[in-house]
Amino acid sequence: MTDGRQWDITVVGGANTDYMVRGPELPAPGTSVVGDVFIEAPGGKGVNQAAAAARLGSHVALVARVGGDARGQAVIDGLVADGVDTRFIYRDPDLITGVALIQVAHRGEKQILIAPGANHALTLQDVRVAAPAITGAALVVAQLEVPLDAVLEAGRLTQEAGAQMALDVSPPRTLPRELLRRLDLVRGNTREAETLTGVRVTDRASARAAAERMISWGARIAVVQAGDAGDLVLRGEDEVWLPRILLEGVDATGAGDTFMAAIATALVEGWPLERAGRFASVAAALATTVFGARAGLPRRAAVLELLDSFDARADVR
Ligand code: RIB
C-alpha cells in the first residue's frame, strides 16, 4: 500500500461475461463458420484490469455495475477469488450483466460484439457513493465501457484527493479536455490513439506525434501501443520504446488490459518509467499465450521471471 492509502489501485469500469469461440477464420457477414473451442468467463475491461492488477500484486477495488442475474454473481465471485475488493460493485435487478461475444480466428484476428447491459447504468452518483475507494487509492484506473459522466466524476474526485488517474481510451472515443488535463497516464493502441488525437498511427514517428498531442492536452504520461513498431511510453521529453515481445501467442484478448494493469501496478510501486513499461510489455505478451481474457491474466511471479530472462538478453533491450 502507498502513502497510507487503503487501496493501491481502484478501477472504474466495465463488467461482462465473455462468450468466446475460436475457429479457423472469422465468419464473413452472412456466413457461418464452425469453431473448435468455447469458453465462458467473467470479462470486461474494468474486471480484467482489476483482476490483472490484483494478480500482479496490487491491493485493488473495482467500481462497476452488474445485473441481478447469476452472471453478475459469477463476475463478483471471480473477483473475490482474485482478492479484489468488490464492495463498490452495484447490482441492478432490472438489467442484465454485460455480455461480450468474442470470435477469435486461429491466426489471431478477432471481433467483439457487446451488449452493455448494466455497464451503461453506472452513474455519476454511483461513483460518488464509491468516493472512499476513489479518494483512498493511490491510482484510479478507468476505461470507456461505462458512461463518460462516471469517468469524469472519478477524475474530479481523484484530483480533489490528490491521487493519480490513468485512462485507457478503450473502446475508442474522443474525450473532453477537462478529463485529459486530469490524467497522469493515458493509454491507447493505434486505433484508440487515432480516434483520440486524430493522428493516424502507422510507425514510430506518428505514434510519437499522437503521444505528444495527448501530453499537450495535459496528460503526464502517454502510452501508444503501436503494433509492430513497439510500445511508446512518453513522459515529457523522456521517450521509451518497448520492443514488441513475441511469444507463442494464441489470443490477444485482454492483453491491453494486462498492459494497463501492469504499468499501473509498477508506477504505484515507484518503479522507474522504463522498467515499469518493460514489466507491462512482458505481462501483456504473457497474456497472449492463453486463450481467453480472464484465463490469460498473468501472475506476478511469472511476469518477473520472464522479465528477468529478457533482462539477461541483449537482443531485447
Ligand atoms: O479487453 C477485453 C475485454 O473487452 C473482454 O473481456 C470483453 O468483455 C470486452 O469488454
PDB file of C-alpha atoms in Angstrom, residues 67-248:
ATOM      1  CA  GLY A  67     -27.131  -7.235 -13.279  1.00  0.00           C
ATOM      2  CA  GLY A  68     -29.042  -9.162 -10.645  1.00  0.00           C
ATOM      3  CA  ASP A  69     -28.518 -12.318 -12.728  1.00  0.00           C
ATOM      4  CA  ALA A  70     -26.333 -15.328 -11.986  1.00  0.00           C
ATOM      5  CA  ARG A  71     -23.683 -13.994 -14.384  1.00  0.00           C
ATOM      6  CA  GLY A  72     -23.346 -10.847 -12.257  1.00  0.00           C
ATOM      7  CA  GLN A  73     -22.723 -13.027  -9.207  1.00  0.00           C
ATOM      8  CA  ALA A  74     -20.158 -15.053 -11.160  1.00  0.00           C
ATOM      9  CA  VAL A  75     -18.291 -11.824 -12.028  1.00  0.00           C
ATOM     10  CA  ILE A  76     -18.193 -10.868  -8.342  1.00  0.00           C
ATOM     11  CA  ASP A  77     -17.174 -14.367  -7.214  1.00  0.00           C
ATOM     12  CA  GLY A  78     -14.299 -14.400  -9.706  1.00  0.00           C
ATOM     13  CA  LEU A  79     -13.027 -11.050  -8.456  1.00  0.00           C
ATOM     14  CA  VAL A  80     -13.264 -12.171  -4.830  1.00  0.00           C
ATOM     15  CA  ALA A  81     -11.197 -15.241  -5.748  1.00  0.00           C
ATOM     16  CA  ASP A  82      -8.524 -12.893  -7.132  1.00  0.00           C
ATOM     17  CA  GLY A  83      -8.572 -10.788  -3.955  1.00  0.00           C
ATOM     18  CA  VAL A  84     -10.325  -7.725  -5.451  1.00  0.00           C
ATOM     19  CA  ASP A  85     -12.460  -5.604  -3.114  1.00  0.00           C
ATOM     20  CA  THR A  86     -15.986  -5.864  -4.575  1.00  0.00           C
ATOM     21  CA  ARG A  87     -17.846  -3.645  -2.106  1.00  0.00           C
ATOM     22  CA  PHE A  88     -18.434  -0.988  -4.773  1.00  0.00           C
ATOM     23  CA  ILE A  89     -19.871  -3.293  -7.416  1.00  0.00           C
ATOM     24  CA  TYR A  90     -23.555  -2.404  -7.662  1.00  0.00           C
ATOM     25  CA  ARG A  91     -26.221  -4.932  -8.658  1.00  0.00           C
ATOM     26  CA  ASP A  92     -29.113  -3.880 -10.849  1.00  0.00           C
ATOM     27  CA  PRO A  93     -32.137  -6.196 -10.571  1.00  0.00           C
ATOM     28  CA  ASP A  94     -33.702  -4.827 -13.756  1.00  0.00           C
ATOM     29  CA  LEU A  95     -30.735  -5.107 -16.104  1.00  0.00           C
ATOM     30  CA  ILE A  96     -28.581  -7.885 -17.474  1.00  0.00           C
ATOM     31  CA  THR A  97     -24.877  -8.146 -16.753  1.00  0.00           C
ATOM     32  CA  GLY A  98     -22.929  -7.031 -19.839  1.00  0.00           C
ATOM     33  CA  VAL A  99     -22.180  -9.633 -22.489  1.00  0.00           C
ATOM     34  CA  ALA A 100     -19.255  -9.791 -24.928  1.00  0.00           C
ATOM     35  CA  LEU A 101     -19.490 -12.199 -27.859  1.00  0.00           C
ATOM     36  CA  ILE A 102     -15.885 -12.715 -28.912  1.00  0.00           C
ATOM     37  CA  GLN A 103     -14.768 -14.566 -32.021  1.00  0.00           C
ATOM     38  CA  VAL A 104     -11.099 -15.358 -32.458  1.00  0.00           C
ATOM     39  CA  ALA A 105      -9.550 -16.849 -35.591  1.00  0.00           C
ATOM     40  CA  HIS A 106      -6.618 -19.246 -35.466  1.00  0.00           C
ATOM     41  CA  ARG A 107      -4.389 -16.538 -36.921  1.00  0.00           C
ATOM     42  CA  GLY A 108      -5.365 -14.223 -34.090  1.00  0.00           C
ATOM     43  CA  GLU A 109      -7.813 -11.771 -35.701  1.00  0.00           C
ATOM     44  CA  LYS A 110     -10.831 -11.177 -33.525  1.00  0.00           C
ATOM     45  CA  GLN A 111     -14.104  -9.318 -33.350  1.00  0.00           C
ATOM     46  CA  ILE A 112     -16.266  -8.491 -30.372  1.00  0.00           C
ATOM     47  CA  LEU A 113     -19.961  -7.637 -30.197  1.00  0.00           C
ATOM     48  CA  ILE A 114     -21.073  -6.233 -26.845  1.00  0.00           C
ATOM     49  CA  ALA A 115     -24.430  -5.903 -25.083  1.00  0.00           C
ATOM     50  CA  PRO A 116     -23.516  -3.369 -22.359  1.00  0.00           C
ATOM     51  CA  GLY A 117     -26.444  -4.166 -20.037  1.00  0.00           C
ATOM     52  CA  ALA A 118     -25.808  -2.767 -16.564  1.00  0.00           C
ATOM     53  CA  ASN A 119     -22.498  -1.148 -17.592  1.00  0.00           C
ATOM     54  CA  HIS A 120     -24.401   1.704 -19.208  1.00  0.00           C
ATOM     55  CA  ALA A 121     -26.319   2.311 -15.989  1.00  0.00           C
ATOM     56  CA  LEU A 122     -23.227   3.170 -13.924  1.00  0.00           C
ATOM     57  CA  THR A 123     -23.956   6.739 -12.871  1.00  0.00           C
ATOM     58  CA  LEU A 124     -22.101   9.735 -11.553  1.00  0.00           C
ATOM     59  CA  GLN A 125     -23.995   9.113  -8.303  1.00  0.00           C
ATOM     60  CA  ASP A 126     -22.644   5.535  -8.133  1.00  0.00           C
ATOM     61  CA  VAL A 127     -19.142   6.939  -8.385  1.00  0.00           C
ATOM     62  CA  ARG A 128     -19.874   9.434  -5.605  1.00  0.00           C
ATOM     63  CA  VAL A 129     -21.069   6.607  -3.363  1.00  0.00           C
ATOM     64  CA  ALA A 130     -17.779   4.878  -4.135  1.00  0.00           C
ATOM     65  CA  ALA A 131     -15.818   8.029  -3.224  1.00  0.00           C
ATOM     66  CA  PRO A 132     -13.968   6.284  -0.345  1.00  0.00           C
ATOM     67  CA  ALA A 133     -12.474   3.813  -2.835  1.00  0.00           C
ATOM     68  CA  ILE A 134     -11.514   6.608  -5.213  1.00  0.00           C
ATOM     69  CA  THR A 135     -10.088   9.066  -2.738  1.00  0.00           C
ATOM     70  CA  GLY A 136      -8.476   6.197  -0.810  1.00  0.00           C
ATOM     71  CA  ALA A 137      -6.477   4.824  -3.753  1.00  0.00           C
ATOM     72  CA  ALA A 138      -3.016   5.799  -4.916  1.00  0.00           C
ATOM     73  CA  LEU A 139      -4.105   5.435  -8.540  1.00  0.00           C
ATOM     74  CA  VAL A 140      -7.539   5.324 -10.160  1.00  0.00           C
ATOM     75  CA  VAL A 141      -7.735   3.456 -13.463  1.00  0.00           C
ATOM     76  CA  ALA A 142     -10.668   3.841 -15.854  1.00  0.00           C
ATOM     77  CA  GLN A 143     -11.672   2.777 -19.346  1.00  0.00           C
ATOM     78  CA  LEU A 144     -14.609   3.788 -21.520  1.00  0.00           C
ATOM     79  CA  GLU A 145     -17.077   0.878 -21.336  1.00  0.00           C
ATOM     80  CA  VAL A 146     -19.058   2.877 -18.767  1.00  0.00           C
ATOM     81  CA  PRO A 147     -20.711   6.281 -19.284  1.00  0.00           C
ATOM     82  CA  LEU A 148     -18.374   9.240 -19.625  1.00  0.00           C
ATOM     83  CA  ASP A 149     -20.137  11.052 -16.758  1.00  0.00           C
ATOM     84  CA  ALA A 150     -18.999   8.327 -14.374  1.00  0.00           C
ATOM     85  CA  VAL A 151     -15.412   8.578 -15.619  1.00  0.00           C
ATOM     86  CA  LEU A 152     -15.474  12.386 -15.356  1.00  0.00           C
ATOM     87  CA  GLU A 153     -16.713  12.170 -11.779  1.00  0.00           C
ATOM     88  CA  ALA A 154     -13.946   9.702 -10.958  1.00  0.00           C
ATOM     89  CA  GLY A 155     -11.493  12.239 -12.413  1.00  0.00           C
ATOM     90  CA  ARG A 156     -12.882  15.074 -10.297  1.00  0.00           C
ATOM     91  CA  LEU A 157     -12.786  13.048  -7.081  1.00  0.00           C
ATOM     92  CA  THR A 158      -9.296  11.791  -7.835  1.00  0.00           C
ATOM     93  CA  GLN A 159      -7.995  15.288  -8.365  1.00  0.00           C
ATOM     94  CA  GLU A 160      -9.631  16.580  -5.172  1.00  0.00           C
ATOM     95  CA  ALA A 161      -7.980  13.738  -3.241  1.00  0.00           C
ATOM     96  CA  GLY A 162      -4.560  14.449  -4.756  1.00  0.00           C
ATOM     97  CA  ALA A 163      -4.420  10.914  -6.139  1.00  0.00           C
ATOM     98  CA  GLN A 164      -3.468   9.916  -9.684  1.00  0.00           C
ATOM     99  CA  MET A 165      -5.618   8.764 -12.574  1.00  0.00           C
ATOM    100  CA  ALA A 166      -4.891   6.601 -15.607  1.00  0.00           C
ATOM    101  CA  LEU A 167      -7.270   6.149 -18.530  1.00  0.00           C
ATOM    102  CA  ASP A 168      -7.460   3.506 -21.195  1.00  0.00           C
ATOM    103  CA  VAL A 169      -9.051   5.004 -24.325  1.00  0.00           C
ATOM    104  CA  SER A 170     -10.904   1.754 -24.934  1.00  0.00           C
ATOM    105  CA  PRO A 171     -13.353   1.412 -26.590  1.00  0.00           C
ATOM    106  CA  PRO A 172     -12.033   4.417 -28.541  1.00  0.00           C
ATOM    107  CA  ARG A 173     -13.710   7.820 -28.458  1.00  0.00           C
ATOM    108  CA  THR A 174     -12.824  11.486 -28.265  1.00  0.00           C
ATOM    109  CA  LEU A 175     -12.610  12.997 -24.792  1.00  0.00           C
ATOM    110  CA  PRO A 176     -13.181  16.392 -23.204  1.00  0.00           C
ATOM    111  CA  ARG A 177     -10.027  18.346 -22.350  1.00  0.00           C
ATOM    112  CA  GLU A 178     -11.377  18.654 -18.787  1.00  0.00           C
ATOM    113  CA  LEU A 179     -10.672  14.932 -18.371  1.00  0.00           C
ATOM    114  CA  LEU A 180      -7.397  14.792 -20.306  1.00  0.00           C
ATOM    115  CA  ARG A 181      -5.968  17.576 -18.132  1.00  0.00           C
ATOM    116  CA  ARG A 182      -6.507  15.404 -15.051  1.00  0.00           C
ATOM    117  CA  LEU A 183      -4.767  12.310 -16.348  1.00  0.00           C
ATOM    118  CA  ASP A 184      -1.411  11.135 -15.128  1.00  0.00           C
ATOM    119  CA  LEU A 185      -1.387   8.418 -17.764  1.00  0.00           C
ATOM    120  CA  VAL A 186      -3.379   7.810 -20.925  1.00  0.00           C
ATOM    121  CA  ARG A 187      -3.028   4.616 -22.989  1.00  0.00           C
ATOM    122  CA  GLY A 188      -4.273   3.551 -26.382  1.00  0.00           C
ATOM    123  CA  ASN A 189      -3.451   1.197 -29.236  1.00  0.00           C
ATOM    124  CA  THR A 190      -3.115   2.528 -32.781  1.00  0.00           C
ATOM    125  CA  ARG A 191      -6.859   2.796 -33.404  1.00  0.00           C
ATOM    126  CA  GLU A 192      -7.624   4.217 -29.972  1.00  0.00           C
ATOM    127  CA  ALA A 193      -4.802   6.775 -30.215  1.00  0.00           C
ATOM    128  CA  GLU A 194      -6.002   7.809 -33.673  1.00  0.00           C
ATOM    129  CA  THR A 195      -9.622   8.278 -32.548  1.00  0.00           C
ATOM    130  CA  LEU A 196      -8.498  10.362 -29.593  1.00  0.00           C
ATOM    131  CA  THR A 197      -5.869  12.517 -31.289  1.00  0.00           C
ATOM    132  CA  GLY A 198      -6.731  12.463 -34.993  1.00  0.00           C
ATOM    133  CA  VAL A 199      -3.172  11.291 -35.766  1.00  0.00           C
ATOM    134  CA  ARG A 200      -3.063   8.142 -37.933  1.00  0.00           C
ATOM    135  CA  VAL A 201      -0.581   5.879 -36.160  1.00  0.00           C
ATOM    136  CA  THR A 202       1.418   3.826 -38.669  1.00  0.00           C
ATOM    137  CA  ASP A 203       5.012   3.993 -37.410  1.00  0.00           C
ATOM    138  CA  ARG A 204       7.185   5.351 -34.621  1.00  0.00           C
ATOM    139  CA  ALA A 205       7.050   8.959 -35.803  1.00  0.00           C
ATOM    140  CA  SER A 206       3.249   9.045 -35.956  1.00  0.00           C
ATOM    141  CA  ALA A 207       2.982   7.227 -32.615  1.00  0.00           C
ATOM    142  CA  ARG A 208       5.194   9.923 -31.098  1.00  0.00           C
ATOM    143  CA  ALA A 209       3.059  12.660 -32.697  1.00  0.00           C
ATOM    144  CA  ALA A 210      -0.098  11.116 -31.189  1.00  0.00           C
ATOM    145  CA  ALA A 211       1.553  10.780 -27.769  1.00  0.00           C
ATOM    146  CA  GLU A 212       2.790  14.394 -27.926  1.00  0.00           C
ATOM    147  CA  ARG A 213      -0.753  15.538 -28.626  1.00  0.00           C
ATOM    148  CA  MET A 214      -2.052  13.657 -25.569  1.00  0.00           C
ATOM    149  CA  ILE A 215       0.635  15.317 -23.466  1.00  0.00           C
ATOM    150  CA  SER A 216      -0.063  18.758 -24.936  1.00  0.00           C
ATOM    151  CA  TRP A 217      -3.665  18.325 -23.729  1.00  0.00           C
ATOM    152  CA  GLY A 218      -2.457  17.754 -20.184  1.00  0.00           C
ATOM    153  CA  ALA A 219      -1.741  14.034 -19.685  1.00  0.00           C
ATOM    154  CA  ARG A 220       1.565  13.491 -17.884  1.00  0.00           C
ATOM    155  CA  ILE A 221       2.447  10.119 -19.449  1.00  0.00           C
ATOM    156  CA  ALA A 222       1.177   8.888 -22.832  1.00  0.00           C
ATOM    157  CA  VAL A 223       1.383   5.261 -23.885  1.00  0.00           C
ATOM    158  CA  VAL A 224       0.777   4.332 -27.523  1.00  0.00           C
ATOM    159  CA  GLN A 225       0.861   0.641 -28.338  1.00  0.00           C
ATOM    160  CA  ALA A 226       1.866   0.844 -31.982  1.00  0.00           C
ATOM    161  CA  GLY A 227       1.780  -2.799 -33.080  1.00  0.00           C
ATOM    162  CA  ASP A 228       4.930  -3.947 -34.847  1.00  0.00           C
ATOM    163  CA  ALA A 229       6.599  -0.581 -34.161  1.00  0.00           C
ATOM    164  CA  GLY A 230       6.580  -1.447 -30.439  1.00  0.00           C
ATOM    165  CA  ASP A 231       5.046   0.368 -27.485  1.00  0.00           C
ATOM    166  CA  LEU A 232       5.870   4.025 -26.858  1.00  0.00           C
ATOM    167  CA  VAL A 233       5.877   5.480 -23.354  1.00  0.00           C
ATOM    168  CA  LEU A 234       6.341   9.251 -23.419  1.00  0.00           C
ATOM    169  CA  ARG A 235       6.748  11.468 -20.348  1.00  0.00           C
ATOM    170  CA  GLY A 236       7.721  14.999 -21.332  1.00  0.00           C
ATOM    171  CA  GLU A 237      10.818  14.531 -23.464  1.00  0.00           C
ATOM    172  CA  ASP A 238      11.535  11.182 -21.836  1.00  0.00           C
ATOM    173  CA  GLU A 239      10.790   8.704 -24.643  1.00  0.00           C
ATOM    174  CA  VAL A 240      10.922   4.954 -24.044  1.00  0.00           C
ATOM    175  CA  TRP A 241      10.333   2.449 -26.844  1.00  0.00           C
ATOM    176  CA  LEU A 242       9.445  -1.017 -25.642  1.00  0.00           C
ATOM    177  CA  PRO A 243      10.182  -3.673 -28.236  1.00  0.00           C
ATOM    178  CA  ARG A 244       7.362  -5.998 -29.213  1.00  0.00           C
ATOM    179  CA  ILE A 245       7.845  -9.251 -27.319  1.00  0.00           C
ATOM    180  CA  LEU A 246       6.971 -12.216 -29.482  1.00  0.00           C
ATOM    181  CA  LEU A 247       5.821 -15.313 -27.624  1.00  0.00           C
ATOM    182  CA  GLU A 248       3.687 -18.167 -28.979  1.00  0.00           C
TER     183      GLU A 248
END
